[in-house]
Amino acid sequence: ERKKQRENHKYLNETENIFKGILLCGKCGRILQRHKIPLSNSSVRYSFLCPTYLESLNQDCKREVLHEHTLKDVVYNLIKVQIKNAVDMNDVFKRLFASREYQSQVKDIENQISNLNKKISRVRTLQEALNEDLTDGLLSDSEYRFLKQKYINDEISFKKSLELLLTQKGTFHITLSSNNKWVTFFKKFEKSKELTFEMVSSLIKSITVNNDNSLSIVWNYSDEYLNAVNAISTLMQEVCV
């Protein structure tokens, strides 16, 4: 009879595992397994268990089941908080992008870039003139070698500074605009009414279930978020100066 009941439940209420591959045990780090639990009312529910515990009854890993419906509610609410943060941050981006402080910062960077390009061009001209000065006897061999190495070092230094400034300018532009991936992907689900596989896979890299059943979530595009915070902090410092 029990075997028959199990067969009846086998295909009942089959649903997609939207946490597939990202739900981790906080103790052993393995991916939690999803299990179907038949209920007396001919329905089923899903829960997650640590495979290490199931395989070896390892007491270090949690025995308690994590019910899927509870997990969905918690994760959905946490995502909604992140979405609100993204919407609020996007409003900040818009104001800063059009602010005098941002324009001043960009102009300052562009001036530094222009000056470095001039320095690079100048030092290359000086390098080219060295051979002629050596041939004309205006430089000794030792002076030639010294100046040549100096100009090479100067050019390397200028190029490194130029690369940093170009990166900073690009980061500022991308970070404080609608192209920021963190804002774009979280705002995409602003009107979503339920948790979906697309939402979870787009926004979450991993979820670790700790021993106290709390969740540690690693979000996708966290680097873009940190870049945004740093850019805003830089501009705020400009305002305060």
mmCIF file of C-alpha atoms in Angstrom:
data_model
loop_
_atom_site.group_PDB
_atom_site.id
_atom_site.type_symbol
_atom_site.label_atom_id
_atom_site.label_comp_id
_atom_site.label_asym_id
_atom_site.label_seq_id
_atom_site.Cartn_x
_atom_site.Cartn_y
_atom_site.Cartn_z
ATOM 1 C CA GLU A 1 0.000 0.000 0.000
ATOM 2 C CA ARG A 2 2.814 2.424 0.882
ATOM 3 C CA LYS A 3 4.573 1.523 -2.350
ATOM 4 C CA LYS A 4 1.398 2.315 -4.243
ATOM 5 C CA GLN A 5 1.101 5.668 -2.459
ATOM 6 C CA ARG A 6 4.689 6.506 -3.378
ATOM 7 C CA GLU A 7 3.979 5.691 -6.993
ATOM 8 C CA ASN A 8 0.895 7.916 -6.903
ATOM 9 C CA HIS A 9 2.987 10.780 -5.527
ATOM 10 C CA LYS A 10 5.823 10.268 -7.971
ATOM 11 C CA TYR A 11 4.645 12.774 -10.540
ATOM 12 C CA LEU A 12 2.346 14.807 -8.331
ATOM 13 C CA ASN A 13 3.006 18.533 -8.102
ATOM 14 C CA GLU A 14 6.320 18.353 -9.936
ATOM 15 C CA THR A 15 7.857 21.826 -9.786
ATOM 16 C CA GLU A 16 11.087 23.408 -10.956
ATOM 17 C CA ASN A 17 14.007 23.572 -8.535
ATOM 18 C CA ILE A 18 14.815 27.264 -8.809
ATOM 19 C CA PHE A 19 17.718 26.887 -6.347
ATOM 20 C CA LYS A 20 19.441 24.147 -8.305
ATOM 21 C CA GLY A 21 23.213 24.215 -7.880
ATOM 22 C CA ILE A 22 23.443 27.342 -5.703
ATOM 23 C CA LEU A 23 22.143 26.252 -2.275
ATOM 24 C CA LEU A 24 25.097 25.241 -0.093
ATOM 25 C CA CYS A 25 25.595 23.645 3.315
ATOM 26 C CA GLY A 26 27.307 26.100 5.644
ATOM 27 C CA LYS A 27 29.328 23.328 7.272
ATOM 28 C CA CYS A 28 30.646 21.119 4.478
ATOM 29 C CA GLY A 29 30.015 23.395 1.487
ATOM 30 C CA ARG A 30 28.183 20.779 -0.565
ATOM 31 C CA ILE A 31 25.102 21.541 -2.624
ATOM 32 C CA LEU A 32 21.897 20.761 -0.721
ATOM 33 C CA GLN A 33 19.658 18.118 -2.229
ATOM 34 C CA ARG A 34 15.996 18.724 -2.938
ATOM 35 C CA HIS A 35 13.590 16.062 -1.665
ATOM 36 C CA LYS A 36 9.897 15.527 -2.306
ATOM 37 C CA ILE A 37 7.839 14.857 0.811
ATOM 38 C CA PRO A 38 4.361 13.297 0.228
ATOM 39 C CA LEU A 39 1.613 14.691 2.465
ATOM 40 C CA SER A 40 -1.506 12.973 3.705
ATOM 41 C CA ASN A 41 -3.778 15.172 1.604
ATOM 42 C CA SER A 42 -2.359 13.705 -1.625
ATOM 43 C CA SER A 43 -0.105 16.700 -2.176
ATOM 44 C CA VAL A 44 3.644 17.095 -1.781
ATOM 45 C CA ARG A 45 6.095 19.642 -0.521
ATOM 46 C CA TYR A 46 9.814 20.043 -1.131
ATOM 47 C CA SER A 47 12.637 20.379 1.343
ATOM 48 C CA PHE A 48 16.420 20.573 1.196
ATOM 49 C CA LEU A 49 18.871 18.396 3.085
ATOM 50 C CA CYS A 50 22.657 18.196 3.248
ATOM 51 C CA PRO A 51 23.918 15.141 1.297
ATOM 52 C CA THR A 52 26.824 14.714 3.716
ATOM 53 C CA TYR A 53 24.395 14.131 6.565
ATOM 54 C CA LEU A 54 22.248 11.795 4.474
ATOM 55 C CA GLU A 55 25.225 9.717 3.372
ATOM 56 C CA SER A 56 27.063 9.407 6.676
ATOM 57 C CA LEU A 57 24.771 10.865 9.342
ATOM 58 C CA ASN A 58 27.580 13.319 10.010
ATOM 59 C CA GLN A 59 26.441 15.256 13.055
ATOM 60 C CA ASP A 60 28.571 18.222 12.017
ATOM 61 C CA CYS A 61 26.097 18.885 9.230
ATOM 62 C CA LYS A 62 22.526 19.845 10.002
ATOM 63 C CA ARG A 63 19.825 17.232 10.190
ATOM 64 C CA GLU A 64 16.988 19.749 10.089
ATOM 65 C CA VAL A 65 15.173 20.061 6.798
ATOM 66 C CA LEU A 66 14.870 23.408 5.074
ATOM 67 C CA HIS A 67 11.406 23.739 3.597
ATOM 68 C CA GLU A 68 11.332 25.161 0.106
ATOM 69 C CA HIS A 69 8.313 27.400 0.622
ATOM 70 C CA THR A 70 10.009 29.063 3.600
ATOM 71 C CA LEU A 71 13.234 29.495 1.652
ATOM 72 C CA LYS A 72 11.366 31.049 -1.273
ATOM 73 C CA ASP A 73 9.638 33.581 0.974
ATOM 74 C CA VAL A 74 12.901 34.627 2.646
ATOM 75 C CA VAL A 75 14.905 34.883 -0.586
ATOM 76 C CA TYR A 76 12.106 36.738 -2.373
ATOM 77 C CA ASN A 77 11.937 39.339 0.397
ATOM 78 C CA LEU A 78 15.729 39.750 0.393
ATOM 79 C CA ILE A 79 15.702 40.241 -3.377
ATOM 80 C CA LYS A 80 12.957 42.859 -3.073
ATOM 81 C CA VAL A 81 15.182 44.762 -0.624
ATOM 82 C CA GLN A 82 18.044 44.645 -3.137
ATOM 83 C CA ILE A 83 15.719 45.784 -5.921
ATOM 84 C CA LYS A 84 14.611 48.769 -3.840
ATOM 85 C CA ASN A 85 18.264 49.601 -3.172
ATOM 86 C CA ALA A 86 18.967 49.434 -6.904
ATOM 87 C CA VAL A 87 16.040 51.718 -7.723
ATOM 88 C CA ASP A 88 17.113 54.229 -5.052
ATOM 89 C CA MET A 89 20.735 54.033 -6.203
ATOM 90 C CA ASN A 90 19.694 54.644 -9.798
ATOM 91 C CA ASP A 91 17.997 57.875 -8.728
ATOM 92 C CA VAL A 92 21.240 58.895 -7.023
ATOM 93 C CA PHE A 93 23.146 58.065 -10.216
ATOM 94 C CA LYS A 94 20.909 60.317 -12.279
ATOM 95 C CA ARG A 95 21.401 63.272 -9.948
ATOM 96 C CA LEU A 96 25.151 62.782 -9.696
ATOM 97 C CA PHE A 97 25.587 62.232 -13.446
ATOM 98 C CA ALA A 98 24.105 65.667 -14.081
ATOM 99 C CA SER A 99 25.786 67.342 -11.106
ATOM 100 C CA ARG A 100 28.427 70.054 -11.248
ATOM 101 C CA GLU A 101 30.701 67.913 -9.090
ATOM 102 C CA TYR A 102 30.586 65.012 -11.544
ATOM 103 C CA GLN A 103 31.227 67.276 -14.539
ATOM 104 C CA SER A 104 34.116 68.902 -12.679
ATOM 105 C CA GLN A 105 35.594 65.505 -11.812
ATOM 106 C CA VAL A 106 35.356 64.328 -15.424
ATOM 107 C CA LYS A 107 36.880 67.564 -16.710
ATOM 108 C CA ASP A 108 39.768 67.240 -14.268
ATOM 109 C CA ILE A 109 40.409 63.666 -15.411
ATOM 110 C CA GLU A 110 40.269 64.718 -19.061
ATOM 111 C CA ASN A 111 42.786 67.501 -18.402
ATOM 112 C CA GLN A 112 45.140 65.066 -16.715
ATOM 113 C CA ILE A 113 44.765 62.675 -19.642
ATOM 114 C CA SER A 114 45.561 65.466 -22.095
ATOM 115 C CA ASN A 115 48.650 66.512 -20.127
ATOM 116 C CA LEU A 116 49.925 62.938 -19.940
ATOM 117 C CA ASN A 117 49.481 62.463 -23.673
ATOM 118 C CA LYS A 118 51.537 65.609 -24.225
ATOM 119 C CA LYS A 119 54.253 64.332 -21.873
ATOM 120 C CA ILE A 120 54.369 60.987 -23.685
ATOM 121 C CA SER A 121 54.648 62.733 -27.034
ATOM 122 C CA ARG A 122 57.398 65.007 -25.674
ATOM 123 C CA VAL A 123 59.460 62.187 -24.192
ATOM 124 C CA ARG A 124 59.242 60.238 -27.454
ATOM 125 C CA THR A 125 60.539 63.285 -29.330
ATOM 126 C CA LEU A 126 63.444 63.538 -26.908
ATOM 127 C CA GLN A 127 64.246 59.850 -27.399
ATOM 128 C CA GLU A 128 64.341 60.273 -31.154
ATOM 129 C CA ALA A 129 66.701 63.238 -30.810
ATOM 130 C CA LEU A 130 69.197 61.273 -28.708
ATOM 131 C CA ASN A 131 70.721 59.394 -31.641
ATOM 132 C CA GLU A 132 71.276 62.620 -33.555
ATOM 133 C CA ASP A 133 72.840 64.303 -30.509
ATOM 134 C CA LEU A 134 75.143 61.330 -30.015
ATOM 135 C CA THR A 135 76.185 61.379 -33.661
ATOM 136 C CA ASP A 136 76.827 65.128 -33.537
ATOM 137 C CA GLY A 137 79.004 64.664 -30.490
ATOM 138 C CA LEU A 138 76.697 66.606 -28.228
ATOM 139 C CA LEU A 139 76.423 63.648 -25.862
ATOM 140 C CA SER A 140 78.946 61.180 -24.527
ATOM 141 C CA ASP A 141 78.148 57.461 -24.530
ATOM 142 C CA SER A 142 77.414 57.479 -20.810
ATOM 143 C CA GLU A 143 75.152 60.526 -21.104
ATOM 144 C CA TYR A 144 73.359 58.906 -24.026
ATOM 145 C CA ARG A 145 72.692 55.684 -22.070
ATOM 146 C CA PHE A 146 71.588 57.602 -18.979
ATOM 147 C CA LEU A 147 69.153 59.829 -20.880
ATOM 148 C CA LYS A 148 67.820 56.982 -22.996
ATOM 149 C CA GLN A 149 66.972 54.922 -19.913
ATOM 150 C CA LYS A 150 65.481 57.971 -18.205
ATOM 151 C CA TYR A 151 63.177 58.693 -21.131
ATOM 152 C CA ILE A 152 62.140 55.035 -21.319
ATOM 153 C CA ASN A 153 61.304 55.024 -17.615
ATOM 154 C CA ASP A 154 59.426 58.318 -17.931
ATOM 155 C CA GLU A 155 57.310 56.980 -20.779
ATOM 156 C CA ILE A 156 56.469 53.804 -18.848
ATOM 157 C CA SER A 157 55.451 55.879 -15.828
ATOM 158 C CA PHE A 158 53.313 58.251 -17.908
ATOM 159 C CA LYS A 159 51.589 55.336 -19.656
ATOM 160 C CA LYS A 160 50.712 53.677 -16.339
ATOM 161 C CA SER A 161 49.223 56.910 -15.041
ATOM 162 C CA LEU A 162 47.316 57.362 -18.303
ATOM 163 C CA GLU A 163 45.909 53.841 -18.111
ATOM 164 C CA LEU A 164 44.670 54.440 -14.568
ATOM 165 C CA LEU A 165 42.975 57.695 -15.545
ATOM 166 C CA LEU A 166 41.294 56.147 -18.590
ATOM 167 C CA THR A 167 40.023 53.302 -16.426
ATOM 168 C CA GLN A 168 38.762 55.759 -13.814
ATOM 169 C CA LYS A 169 36.961 57.816 -16.436
ATOM 170 C CA GLY A 170 35.356 54.719 -17.965
ATOM 171 C CA THR A 171 34.358 53.373 -14.568
ATOM 172 C CA PHE A 172 32.771 56.673 -13.596
ATOM 173 C CA HIS A 173 30.755 56.794 -16.814
ATOM 174 C CA ILE A 174 29.536 53.193 -16.691
ATOM 175 C CA THR A 175 28.967 53.143 -12.939
ATOM 176 C CA LEU A 176 26.917 56.314 -12.731
ATOM 177 C CA SER A 177 24.698 55.571 -15.701
ATOM 178 C CA SER A 178 21.808 53.286 -16.603
ATOM 179 C CA ASN A 179 24.400 50.849 -17.992
ATOM 180 C CA ASN A 180 25.428 49.786 -14.478
ATOM 181 C CA LYS A 181 24.781 46.020 -14.506
ATOM 182 C CA TRP A 182 23.869 45.873 -10.840
ATOM 183 C CA VAL A 183 21.093 48.421 -11.345
ATOM 184 C CA THR A 184 20.014 47.021 -14.717
ATOM 185 C CA PHE A 185 19.562 43.419 -13.642
ATOM 186 C CA PHE A 186 17.903 44.121 -10.306
ATOM 187 C CA LYS A 187 15.518 46.711 -11.789
ATOM 188 C CA LYS A 188 14.535 44.150 -14.417
ATOM 189 C CA PHE A 189 12.557 42.311 -11.737
ATOM 190 C CA GLU A 190 11.079 45.383 -10.059
ATOM 191 C CA LYS A 191 7.495 44.377 -10.899
ATOM 192 C CA SER A 192 7.880 40.635 -10.321
ATOM 193 C CA LYS A 193 5.274 39.247 -7.932
ATOM 194 C CA GLU A 194 6.911 35.883 -7.230
ATOM 195 C CA LEU A 195 10.289 34.211 -7.150
ATOM 196 C CA THR A 196 11.332 32.566 -10.416
ATOM 197 C CA PHE A 197 14.286 30.582 -11.683
ATOM 198 C CA GLU A 198 15.241 33.472 -13.992
ATOM 199 C CA MET A 199 15.266 35.887 -11.067
ATOM 200 C CA VAL A 200 17.353 33.627 -8.843
ATOM 201 C CA SER A 201 19.860 32.631 -11.535
ATOM 202 C CA SER A 202 20.253 36.235 -12.731
ATOM 203 C CA LEU A 203 20.762 37.837 -9.341
ATOM 204 C CA ILE A 204 22.300 35.216 -7.042
ATOM 205 C CA LYS A 205 25.641 33.454 -7.261
ATOM 206 C CA SER A 206 25.206 31.252 -4.179
ATOM 207 C CA ILE A 207 23.167 30.848 -0.998
ATOM 208 C CA THR A 208 24.813 29.303 2.056
ATOM 209 C CA VAL A 209 22.579 27.897 4.772
ATOM 210 C CA ASN A 210 24.318 28.473 8.110
ATOM 211 C CA ASN A 211 23.986 26.313 11.216
ATOM 212 C CA ASP A 212 21.389 28.659 12.697
ATOM 213 C CA ASN A 213 19.400 28.446 9.431
ATOM 214 C CA SER A 214 20.323 32.011 8.507
ATOM 215 C CA LEU A 215 21.274 32.633 4.896
ATOM 216 C CA SER A 216 24.474 34.113 3.480
ATOM 217 C CA ILE A 217 23.838 35.259 -0.081
ATOM 218 C CA VAL A 218 26.507 36.106 -2.626
ATOM 219 C CA TRP A 219 24.892 38.402 -5.163
ATOM 220 C CA ASN A 220 25.811 38.667 -8.816
ATOM 221 C CA TYR A 221 27.253 42.006 -9.950
ATOM 222 C CA SER A 222 28.558 42.786 -6.449
ATOM 223 C CA ASP A 223 31.688 44.305 -8.037
ATOM 224 C CA GLU A 224 29.522 46.750 -9.972
ATOM 225 C CA TYR A 225 27.754 47.658 -6.743
ATOM 226 C CA LEU A 226 31.043 48.314 -4.931
ATOM 227 C CA ASN A 227 32.283 50.407 -7.870
ATOM 228 C CA ALA A 228 29.126 52.489 -7.607
ATOM 229 C CA VAL A 229 29.571 53.027 -3.878
ATOM 230 C CA ASN A 230 33.216 54.028 -4.380
ATOM 231 C CA ALA A 231 32.338 56.414 -7.214
ATOM 232 C CA ILE A 232 29.627 58.053 -5.142
ATOM 233 C CA SER A 233 32.008 58.324 -2.192
ATOM 234 C CA THR A 234 34.613 60.007 -4.400
ATOM 235 C CA LEU A 235 32.112 62.544 -5.663
ATOM 236 C CA MET A 236 30.807 63.211 -2.170
ATOM 237 C CA GLN A 237 34.369 63.984 -1.092
ATOM 238 C CA GLU A 238 34.595 66.480 -3.930
ATOM 239 C CA VAL A 239 31.464 68.179 -2.617
ATOM 240 C CA CYS A 240 32.876 68.406 0.889
ATOM 241 C CA VAL A 241 36.237 69.858 -0.188
#
